[in-house]
Short mmCIF file of C-alpha atoms in Angstrom, two decimals:
data_model
loop_
_atom_site.label_atom_id
_atom_site.label_comp_id
_atom_site.label_asym_id
_atom_site.label_seq_id
_atom_site.Cartn_x
_atom_site.Cartn_y
_atom_site.Cartn_z
CA MET D 1 35.81 282.83 -128.53
CA ASN D 2 38.97 280.90 -129.43
CA PRO D 3 38.29 279.09 -132.75
CA ASP D 4 40.40 276.10 -131.69
CA LYS D 5 38.39 275.62 -128.51
CA ALA D 6 35.13 275.86 -130.41
CA THR D 7 36.32 273.26 -132.93
CA GLY D 8 37.48 270.95 -130.16
CA SER D 9 34.13 271.17 -128.40
CA ARG D 10 32.41 270.10 -131.61
CA ARG D 11 34.77 267.12 -132.12
CA ILE D 12 34.06 265.54 -128.73
CA PRO D 13 30.38 264.73 -129.44
CA ALA D 14 31.35 263.48 -132.90
CA ARG D 15 33.94 261.06 -131.48
CA SER D 16 31.51 259.97 -128.80
CA GLY D 17 28.88 259.27 -131.46
CA LEU D 18 31.30 257.19 -133.52
CA ARG D 19 32.27 255.21 -130.42
CA GLN D 20 28.63 254.46 -129.65
CA VAL D 21 28.01 253.30 -133.22
CA ALA D 22 31.05 250.99 -133.06
CA LEU D 23 29.95 249.52 -129.72
CA ALA D 24 26.45 248.96 -131.07
CA ALA D 25 27.85 247.16 -134.11
CA LEU D 26 29.96 244.88 -131.91
CA ALA D 27 27.09 244.17 -129.53
CA ALA D 28 24.51 243.39 -132.21
CA PRO D 29 25.72 239.82 -132.97
CA LEU D 30 26.02 239.10 -129.25
CA LEU D 31 22.51 240.31 -128.53
CA LEU D 32 21.22 238.33 -131.48
CA THR D 33 22.91 235.18 -130.16
CA LEU D 34 21.68 235.68 -126.60
CA GLY D 35 18.17 236.52 -127.75
CA CYS D 36 17.83 233.59 -130.14
CA SER D 37 15.75 230.75 -128.74
CA GLY D 38 16.55 228.26 -131.51
CA SER D 39 19.40 225.76 -131.56
CA LEU D 40 23.02 226.93 -131.62
CA TYR D 41 23.42 224.89 -134.80
CA LYS D 42 20.95 223.65 -137.37
CA VAL D 43 21.11 219.92 -136.67
CA LYS D 44 19.57 217.65 -139.27
CA PRO D 45 16.82 215.50 -137.70
CA ALA D 46 18.19 212.08 -136.79
CA SER D 47 15.15 210.49 -138.43
CA GLU D 48 16.39 211.78 -141.80
CA LEU D 49 19.73 210.00 -141.55
CA VAL D 50 20.22 207.95 -144.70
CA HIS D 51 21.24 204.28 -144.68
CA LEU D 52 24.89 203.35 -144.56
CA PRO D 53 26.43 202.71 -147.98
CA ASP D 54 26.58 199.13 -149.23
CA ASN D 55 30.37 199.11 -148.94
CA ALA D 56 30.37 199.99 -145.22
CA ALA D 57 32.50 197.73 -143.00
CA THR D 58 30.49 194.72 -141.76
CA ALA D 59 30.86 192.07 -139.05
CA ASN D 60 28.33 189.25 -138.66
CA LEU D 61 28.26 187.44 -135.31
CA GLY D 62 25.27 185.27 -136.13
CA ALA D 63 22.58 186.49 -133.76
CA ILE D 64 23.69 190.08 -134.30
CA SER D 65 25.62 191.98 -136.95
CA PHE D 66 27.34 195.35 -137.11
CA ARG D 67 28.03 197.86 -139.87
CA ALA D 68 30.04 201.04 -139.37
CA ALA D 69 31.52 204.02 -141.22
CA PRO D 70 33.39 207.10 -139.94
CA LEU D 71 32.62 210.69 -140.91
CA LEU D 72 35.97 211.54 -142.47
CA THR D 73 35.19 214.90 -144.09
CA ASP D 74 34.12 218.27 -142.79
CA GLU D 75 31.35 218.32 -145.40
CA GLU D 76 29.72 215.23 -143.85
CA SER D 77 29.94 216.78 -140.40
CA GLN D 78 28.51 220.10 -141.59
CA GLU D 79 25.64 218.39 -143.39
CA LEU D 80 24.44 216.69 -140.22
CA PHE D 81 25.44 219.06 -137.43
CA GLU D 82 26.31 222.40 -139.11
CA SER D 83 29.51 222.40 -137.05
CA ASN D 84 33.08 221.24 -137.51
CA LEU D 85 33.53 218.24 -135.23
CA HIS D 86 36.98 217.45 -136.64
CA LEU D 87 38.21 220.87 -135.49
CA ALA D 88 37.28 219.81 -131.96
CA GLY D 89 39.36 216.64 -132.29
CA LEU D 90 36.26 214.47 -132.66
CA LEU D 91 35.67 211.59 -135.04
CA PRO D 92 32.04 210.42 -135.24
CA VAL D 93 31.55 206.81 -136.32
CA ARG D 94 28.15 205.71 -137.60
CA VAL D 95 27.14 202.30 -136.28
CA GLU D 96 24.25 200.10 -137.36
CA ILE D 97 23.27 197.05 -135.33
CA THR D 98 20.99 194.39 -136.84
CA HIS D 99 19.11 191.75 -134.86
CA ASN D 100 19.23 188.33 -136.54
CA SER D 101 17.55 186.08 -133.98
CA GLY D 102 14.33 185.81 -132.01
CA VAL D 103 15.88 186.46 -128.60
CA PRO D 104 16.35 190.02 -127.21
CA ILE D 105 20.04 190.95 -127.07
CA GLU D 106 21.44 192.99 -124.19
CA LEU D 107 23.80 195.78 -125.28
CA LYS D 108 24.70 197.30 -121.90
CA ARG D 109 28.12 195.63 -121.82
CA VAL D 110 29.01 196.50 -125.41
CA ARG D 111 32.14 198.64 -125.68
CA PHE D 112 33.71 200.20 -128.76
CA HIS D 113 37.46 200.59 -129.27
CA LEU D 114 39.17 202.37 -132.14
CA HIS D 115 42.80 202.42 -133.24
CA ASP D 116 44.62 203.64 -136.35
CA ASN D 117 47.36 202.12 -138.51
CA SER D 118 50.04 203.21 -136.03
CA GLY D 119 48.31 201.25 -133.27
CA THR D 120 47.30 204.43 -131.44
CA ASP D 121 44.03 204.23 -129.52
CA TRP D 122 41.23 206.75 -129.98
CA LYS D 123 39.21 207.04 -126.79
CA PRO D 124 35.39 207.07 -126.94
CA ILE D 125 33.96 210.29 -125.54
CA SER D 126 30.48 210.97 -124.17
CA PHE D 127 28.15 213.19 -126.16
CA LYS D 128 28.06 215.62 -123.22
CA LYS D 129 31.83 216.11 -123.33
CA ALA D 130 31.77 216.20 -127.12
CA ILE D 131 29.31 219.11 -127.05
CA ALA D 132 31.58 221.09 -124.74
CA ARG D 133 34.53 220.53 -127.09
CA ILE D 134 32.48 221.56 -130.14
CA LEU D 135 31.45 224.86 -128.58
CA LYS D 136 34.99 225.62 -127.39
CA ALA D 137 36.63 224.75 -130.72
CA ASN D 138 34.15 226.90 -132.64
CA GLY D 139 34.51 229.85 -130.27
CA ILE D 140 30.98 229.70 -128.85
CA PHE D 141 31.18 231.07 -125.31
CA LEU D 142 28.14 233.36 -124.98
CA TYR D 143 24.73 231.98 -125.89
CA ASN D 144 21.14 231.64 -124.82
CA PRO D 145 20.97 228.66 -122.39
CA ASP D 146 17.79 227.48 -124.11
CA SER D 147 19.63 227.41 -127.44
CA ARG D 148 22.28 225.15 -125.96
CA LYS D 149 19.64 222.84 -124.52
CA THR D 150 18.01 222.59 -127.93
CA PHE D 151 21.33 221.81 -129.58
CA GLU D 152 22.15 219.18 -126.94
CA LYS D 153 18.77 217.50 -127.43
CA GLU D 154 19.07 217.44 -131.22
CA PHE D 155 22.71 216.36 -131.17
CA ARG D 156 22.19 213.59 -128.61
CA ALA D 157 19.37 212.17 -130.72
CA TYR D 158 22.22 210.69 -132.81
CA GLU D 159 23.76 208.84 -129.84
CA LEU D 160 23.74 205.06 -130.22
CA ASP D 161 21.43 203.59 -127.58
CA LEU D 162 23.12 200.75 -125.70
CA LYS D 163 20.84 200.82 -122.66
CA ALA D 164 17.78 199.09 -124.10
CA PRO D 165 17.91 195.49 -125.40
CA LEU D 166 17.71 195.03 -129.16
CA THR D 167 14.67 192.95 -130.09
CA ASP D 168 13.46 191.25 -133.21
CA ALA D 169 10.55 193.71 -133.32
CA GLU D 170 12.96 196.67 -133.57
CA ARG D 171 15.18 194.72 -135.94
CA ARG D 172 17.75 197.47 -136.55
CA ARG D 173 19.29 200.27 -134.48
CA ARG D 174 21.42 203.14 -135.71
CA GLY D 175 23.47 205.85 -134.06
CA PHE D 176 26.89 207.38 -133.56
CA VAL D 177 29.83 206.65 -131.31
CA ILE D 178 32.26 209.57 -130.99
CA PHE D 179 36.00 209.17 -130.51
CA LEU D 180 38.57 211.74 -129.37
CA SER D 181 41.80 212.03 -131.37
CA PRO D 182 44.88 210.67 -129.55
CA LYS D 183 46.42 214.09 -128.83
CA LYS D 184 43.09 215.93 -128.67
CA GLN D 185 44.09 217.76 -131.84
CA PRO D 186 41.96 218.42 -134.94
CA VAL D 187 41.26 215.26 -136.94
CA ALA D 188 43.16 215.17 -140.24
CA ALA D 189 42.60 212.22 -142.59
CA PRO D 190 43.31 209.27 -140.26
CA HIS D 191 44.29 206.02 -141.97
CA GLY D 192 43.89 202.35 -141.12
CA LEU D 193 41.04 202.84 -138.65
CA VAL D 194 39.93 199.59 -137.01
CA LEU D 195 36.83 199.41 -134.83
CA THR D 196 36.68 196.61 -132.25
CA ILE D 197 33.44 195.74 -130.48
CA GLU D 198 33.51 193.83 -127.21
CA GLY D 199 30.99 192.77 -124.59
CA LEU D 200 29.08 190.12 -126.53
CA SER D 201 29.61 186.37 -126.84
CA GLN D 202 32.49 187.10 -129.20
CA PRO D 203 34.30 190.26 -130.31
CA ALA D 204 33.81 191.90 -133.70
CA THR D 205 36.41 193.73 -135.77
CA LEU D 206 35.63 196.16 -138.58
CA ASN D 207 38.23 197.74 -140.85
CA LEU D 208 36.77 201.20 -141.42
CA ASN D 209 39.16 202.56 -144.02
#
């Protein structure tokens, strides 16, 4: 038998084996992701969200008052959502609403507007659209549908509720409003952020930074 032919016949299975090992290594993370039934990200429970700092921007309208602070660092975003929201062009703003009177206050007409020191507007974005941008920016395209549902549920627990009236019994309501950067680009240290709140008896303005 020709020695070269015999050697070649032995190489083919070896190469095939190496190819199978490489494919298995590439497929392992994918199978792990698809098979995982937990959340896509480890979201900190909304109930564990700490109070806003004492120096947070404040606006008192008498019957109701607002406090707000933006998440300006990746570390803050990672701590709560284990994902980089700034990379997706998203700026979360923490809002706290306090009831100061005995009459329920409707919040359905409340609208939030944000602009920076150049006068450029940042558009508010729904949590549903924000989730889609987060997954795209972080390269998450293949996943277990149940894992996405879990992430959506945990993430949306942070959404500021404007549907139900704020009553004296509840006293205080907290949550996030998310804004999209003007050019839909990653957020990088915005300056002179001003939050305007409309839809009540009078508008409120908060200088965030």
